[in-house]
CSV table of C-alpha atoms in Angstrom, one decimal:
chain,number,residue,atom,x,y,z
A,55,ASP,CA,-38.9,1.4,-35.8
A,56,GLY,CA,-35.5,-0.3,-36.0
A,57,GLY,CA,-35.2,-3.7,-34.4
A,58,ILE,CA,-34.8,-7.4,-34.7
A,59,THR,CA,-37.7,-9.7,-35.6
A,60,GLN,CA,-37.7,-13.5,-35.0
A,61,SER,CA,-40.3,-15.9,-36.4
A,62,PRO,CA,-42.1,-17.9,-35.6
A,63,LYS,CA,-42.7,-17.3,-31.9
A,64,TYR,CA,-43.3,-21.0,-31.3
A,65,LEU,CA,-42.0,-23.8,-33.5
A,66,PHE,CA,-42.7,-27.5,-33.3
A,67,ARG,CA,-40.3,-30.1,-34.7
A,68,LYS,CA,-41.0,-33.7,-35.4
A,69,GLU,CA,-38.3,-36.3,-34.9
A,70,GLY,CA,-35.9,-36.4,-37.9
A,71,GLN,CA,-37.1,-33.1,-39.2
A,72,ASN,CA,-35.0,-30.0,-40.0
A,73,VAL,CA,-36.5,-26.7,-39.0
A,74,THR,CA,-35.5,-23.2,-39.8
A,75,LEU,CA,-35.7,-20.2,-37.5
A,76,SER,CA,-35.9,-16.7,-39.0
A,77,CYS,CA,-34.0,-13.7,-37.8
A,78,GLU,CA,-34.2,-10.3,-39.6
A,79,GLN,CA,-32.8,-6.9,-38.5
A,80,ASN,CA,-33.2,-3.4,-39.9
A,81,LEU,CA,-30.6,-1.8,-37.7
A,82,ASN,CA,-28.0,-1.9,-40.4
A,83,HIS,CA,-25.7,-4.0,-38.1
A,84,ASP,CA,-23.0,-6.0,-39.6
A,85,ALA,CA,-22.7,-8.7,-36.9
A,86,MET,CA,-25.4,-11.2,-36.0
A,87,TYR,CA,-25.5,-14.0,-33.4
A,88,TRP,CA,-27.6,-17.0,-32.5
A,89,TYR,CA,-27.9,-18.1,-28.8
A,90,ARG,CA,-29.6,-21.0,-27.2
A,91,GLN,CA,-31.2,-20.5,-23.7
A,92,ASP,CA,-31.9,-23.4,-21.4
A,93,PRO,CA,-33.2,-22.9,-17.8
A,94,GLY,CA,-30.4,-22.2,-15.4
A,95,GLN,CA,-27.7,-22.2,-18.0
A,96,GLY,CA,-27.9,-18.6,-19.3
A,97,LEU,CA,-27.2,-18.1,-23.0
A,98,ARG,CA,-24.8,-20.2,-25.1
A,99,LEU,CA,-23.5,-19.0,-28.4
A,100,ILE,CA,-24.4,-21.3,-31.4
A,101,TYR,CA,-23.1,-19.3,-34.4
A,102,TYR,CA,-22.1,-15.8,-35.2
A,103,SER,CA,-21.5,-13.8,-38.3
A,104,GLN,CA,-19.5,-10.6,-38.5
A,105,ILE,CA,-20.1,-9.9,-42.2
A,106,VAL,CA,-22.2,-11.1,-45.1
A,107,ASN,CA,-21.1,-14.5,-46.5
A,108,ASP,CA,-19.0,-15.3,-43.5
A,109,PHE,CA,-19.9,-17.0,-40.2
A,110,GLN,CA,-18.2,-18.8,-37.4
A,111,LYS,CA,-19.1,-21.6,-35.0
A,112,GLY,CA,-19.8,-20.7,-31.4
A,113,ASP,CA,-19.6,-22.9,-28.4
A,114,ILE,CA,-22.4,-25.3,-29.2
A,115,ALA,CA,-22.6,-25.4,-33.1
A,116,GLU,CA,-23.1,-29.2,-33.4
A,117,GLY,CA,-26.5,-30.0,-35.0
A,118,TYR,CA,-27.1,-26.5,-36.2
A,119,SER,CA,-26.4,-24.7,-39.5
A,120,VAL,CA,-26.6,-21.0,-40.6
A,121,SER,CA,-26.3,-18.9,-43.7
A,122,ARG,CA,-25.6,-15.2,-44.2
A,123,GLU,CA,-26.5,-14.2,-47.7
A,124,LYS,CA,-27.9,-10.8,-46.8
A,125,LYS,CA,-26.9,-8.3,-44.2
A,126,GLU,CA,-30.4,-8.2,-42.8
A,127,SER,CA,-31.0,-11.9,-42.4
A,128,PHE,CA,-29.3,-14.7,-40.4
A,129,PRO,CA,-31.5,-17.9,-40.5
A,130,LEU,CA,-30.7,-20.8,-38.2
A,131,THR,CA,-31.5,-24.4,-39.1
A,132,VAL,CA,-31.9,-26.9,-36.4
A,133,THR,CA,-31.0,-30.2,-38.1
A,134,SER,CA,-32.1,-33.8,-37.2
A,135,ALA,CA,-28.5,-34.2,-35.8
A,136,GLN,CA,-29.4,-32.0,-32.8
A,137,LYS,CA,-30.8,-34.5,-30.4
A,138,ASN,CA,-32.0,-32.1,-27.7
A,139,PRO,CA,-33.4,-29.1,-29.6
A,140,THR,CA,-36.0,-28.0,-27.1
A,141,ALA,CA,-35.0,-24.6,-26.0
A,142,PHE,CA,-35.5,-20.8,-26.4
A,143,TYR,CA,-33.5,-19.4,-29.3
A,144,LEU,CA,-32.4,-15.8,-29.3
A,145,CYS,CA,-31.0,-13.8,-32.2
A,146,ALA,CA,-28.9,-10.7,-31.7
A,147,SER,CA,-27.0,-8.1,-33.7
A,148,SER,CA,-24.3,-5.6,-33.2
A,149,ILE,CA,-22.0,-3.1,-34.9
A,150,PRO,CA,-18.5,-4.8,-34.9
A,151,GLY,CA,-16.0,-2.4,-33.5
A,152,GLN,CA,-12.7,-2.4,-31.7
A,153,GLY,CA,-14.2,-4.7,-29.0
A,154,THR,CA,-17.3,-6.3,-27.8
A,155,GLU,CA,-20.1,-3.9,-28.9
A,156,THR,CA,-23.5,-3.9,-27.4
A,157,GLN,CA,-25.7,-6.7,-28.7
A,158,TYR,CA,-29.4,-6.1,-29.3
A,159,PHE,CA,-31.7,-9.0,-29.0
A,160,GLY,CA,-34.9,-10.2,-30.8
A,161,PRO,CA,-37.9,-11.5,-28.9
A,162,GLY,CA,-36.9,-15.2,-29.3
A,163,THR,CA,-38.4,-18.4,-30.8
A,164,ARG,CA,-39.3,-21.3,-28.6
A,165,LEU,CA,-38.7,-24.7,-30.2
A,166,LEU,CA,-40.6,-27.7,-29.0
A,167,VAL,CA,-40.3,-31.3,-30.0
A,168,LEU,CA,-43.4,-33.3,-30.8
B,264,ALA,CA,-11.2,-18.6,-21.2
B,265,GLN,CA,-13.7,-16.0,-20.1
B,266,SER,CA,-16.5,-16.9,-17.7
B,267,VAL,CA,-19.2,-15.3,-15.6
B,268,THR,CA,-20.7,-16.5,-12.3
B,269,GLN,CA,-23.9,-15.2,-10.8
B,270,PRO,CA,-24.0,-16.9,-7.4
B,271,ASP,CA,-27.7,-16.3,-6.7
B,272,ILE,CA,-30.1,-18.3,-8.8
B,273,HIS,CA,-33.2,-16.7,-7.1
B,274,ILE,CA,-33.6,-13.6,-5.0
B,275,THR,CA,-36.9,-12.4,-3.4
B,276,VAL,CA,-37.2,-8.8,-2.4
B,277,SER,CA,-40.1,-6.7,-1.0
B,278,GLU,CA,-41.3,-3.9,-3.1
B,279,GLY,CA,-39.6,-0.7,-2.1
B,280,ALA,CA,-36.5,-2.5,-0.7
B,281,SER,CA,-33.1,-2.3,-2.2
B,282,LEU,CA,-31.7,-4.9,-4.6
B,283,GLU,CA,-28.2,-6.1,-5.3
B,284,LEU,CA,-27.3,-8.8,-7.8
B,285,ARG,CA,-23.9,-10.3,-7.8
B,286,CYS,CA,-21.7,-10.9,-10.8
B,287,ASN,CA,-18.1,-12.3,-10.8
B,288,TYR,CA,-16.2,-12.6,-14.0
B,289,SER,CA,-13.0,-14.2,-15.2
B,290,TYR,CA,-11.2,-12.5,-18.1
B,291,GLY,CA,-7.6,-12.2,-19.0
B,292,ALA,CA,-7.6,-8.5,-20.0
B,293,THR,CA,-9.7,-5.4,-19.4
B,294,PRO,CA,-13.3,-6.7,-19.6
B,295,TYR,CA,-16.3,-5.2,-21.3
B,296,LEU,CA,-19.2,-5.9,-18.9
B,297,PHE,CA,-22.9,-5.8,-19.5
B,298,TRP,CA,-26.2,-6.4,-17.5
B,299,TYR,CA,-29.3,-7.5,-19.4
B,300,VAL,CA,-32.8,-8.0,-18.2
B,301,GLN,CA,-35.3,-10.6,-19.5
B,302,SER,CA,-39.0,-10.7,-18.9
B,303,PRO,CA,-40.7,-14.1,-19.2
B,304,GLY,CA,-40.8,-15.4,-22.8
B,305,GLN,CA,-39.1,-12.2,-24.1
B,306,GLY,CA,-35.7,-11.2,-25.5
B,307,LEU,CA,-33.0,-9.5,-23.5
B,308,GLN,CA,-32.9,-5.7,-22.9
B,309,LEU,CA,-29.7,-3.9,-22.1
B,310,LEU,CA,-29.7,-2.3,-18.7
B,311,LEU,CA,-26.1,-0.9,-18.7
B,312,LYS,CA,-22.6,-1.5,-19.8
B,313,TYR,CA,-19.0,-0.8,-18.7
B,314,PHE,CA,-16.2,-0.4,-21.1
B,315,SER,CA,-13.8,2.0,-19.3
B,316,GLY,CA,-13.7,5.2,-17.2
B,317,ASP,CA,-15.9,5.8,-14.1
B,318,THR,CA,-16.4,2.5,-12.3
B,319,LEU,CA,-19.9,3.3,-11.2
B,320,VAL,CA,-22.2,3.0,-14.2
B,321,GLN,CA,-25.8,4.3,-14.4
B,322,GLY,CA,-28.3,2.5,-16.5
B,323,ILE,CA,-32.0,2.5,-17.4
B,324,LYS,CA,-34.9,1.9,-15.0
B,325,GLY,CA,-32.9,3.3,-12.1
B,326,PHE,CA,-30.2,0.6,-12.1
B,327,GLU,CA,-26.5,1.1,-11.5
B,328,ALA,CA,-23.5,-1.2,-11.4
B,329,GLU,CA,-20.0,-0.9,-9.9
B,330,PHE,CA,-17.0,-2.4,-11.5
B,331,LYS,CA,-14.4,-3.6,-9.0
B,332,ARG,CA,-11.3,-4.9,-10.7
B,333,SER,CA,-9.7,-6.1,-7.5
B,334,GLN,CA,-12.7,-8.3,-6.8
B,335,SER,CA,-13.5,-9.2,-10.4
B,336,SER,CA,-17.0,-8.1,-9.8
B,337,PHE,CA,-19.7,-6.1,-11.5
B,338,ASN,CA,-22.7,-6.0,-9.1
B,339,LEU,CA,-26.0,-4.5,-10.1
B,340,ARG,CA,-28.0,-2.4,-7.7
B,341,LYS,CA,-31.3,-0.6,-7.4
B,342,PRO,CA,-32.2,1.5,-4.3
B,343,SER,CA,-35.9,0.8,-4.4
B,344,VAL,CA,-37.5,-2.1,-6.3
B,345,HIS,CA,-40.8,-1.8,-8.2
B,346,TRP,CA,-43.1,-4.8,-8.9
B,347,SER,CA,-42.2,-4.4,-12.6
B,348,ASP,CA,-38.6,-5.3,-11.8
B,349,ALA,CA,-39.5,-8.9,-11.4
B,350,ALA,CA,-37.6,-10.6,-14.2
B,351,GLU,CA,-34.4,-12.5,-14.9
B,352,TYR,CA,-31.1,-10.7,-14.9
B,353,PHE,CA,-28.0,-11.7,-16.8
B,354,CYS,CA,-24.4,-10.5,-16.5
B,355,ALA,CA,-22.1,-10.9,-19.5
B,356,VAL,CA,-18.5,-10.3,-20.3
B,357,GLY,CA,-16.7,-9.6,-23.6
B,358,GLY,CA,-13.3,-8.4,-24.7
B,359,PRO,CA,-11.9,-5.1,-25.9
B,360,PHE,CA,-9.8,-6.2,-28.8
B,361,GLY,CA,-12.2,-8.0,-31.0
B,362,ALA,CA,-10.9,-11.3,-29.7
B,363,ALA,CA,-12.9,-14.4,-30.4
B,364,GLY,CA,-15.3,-12.5,-32.7
B,365,ASN,CA,-16.5,-10.1,-29.9
B,366,LYS,CA,-18.2,-13.0,-28.2
B,367,LEU,CA,-20.2,-12.4,-25.1
B,368,THR,CA,-20.2,-14.9,-22.3
B,369,PHE,CA,-23.2,-14.9,-20.1
B,370,GLY,CA,-23.8,-15.9,-16.5
B,371,GLY,CA,-26.5,-18.4,-15.6
B,372,GLY,CA,-28.9,-15.6,-14.6
B,373,THR,CA,-30.6,-14.5,-11.4
B,374,ARG,CA,-34.4,-14.6,-11.2
B,375,VAL,CA,-35.8,-11.7,-9.1
B,376,LEU,CA,-39.2,-12.1,-7.4
B,377,VAL,CA,-40.8,-9.0,-5.9
B,378,LYS,CA,-43.2,-9.3,-2.9
B,379,PRO,CA,-45.9,-6.8,-2.5
């Protein structure tokens, strides 16, 4: 079955530590996205990538980094510069077209700070 | 800048009753509009989308939404709610010309509780 997988489901970060969230898709989509979800605030875009080896900052990129070395993979690193990392992180993918195409979401990773 | 407002944070509805979730958007051109549903601790599932054409859009799980340009609204409706519809619902807006990397802007969500 085609889809998006995110791992781990839960992730714990110690102060000063960098952690990496995995996102893999086998939908053959070119575009991938990372969102952060906090209660009552909906989803906010962290980074997005429309093609391999290229990515753009979203609305809240500070304290995060990404890479896009393969079409299937778009890992997100939460760095120690992100002072409030506790949130639910969602990865999505889409086929870039003439406009905003439908984005398909993974099951999410919940990041907690120890 | 594009934005989405979902005025109702929580809605409680009895099973079998009708449901309407409000969504108001701000966008400078013809919007692409989406409704997603999220069960607790899960990712988002697309319910329906509007790009152009008929302003009444049918989706999965018996949901429909109506695009009203004059009111900048895209309200979601279901005639008869089932207990399994208890979830959080998100409205989102994007653009037709690939502007800003085809970014979606989401509303804050409406949590739906279903009473037996």
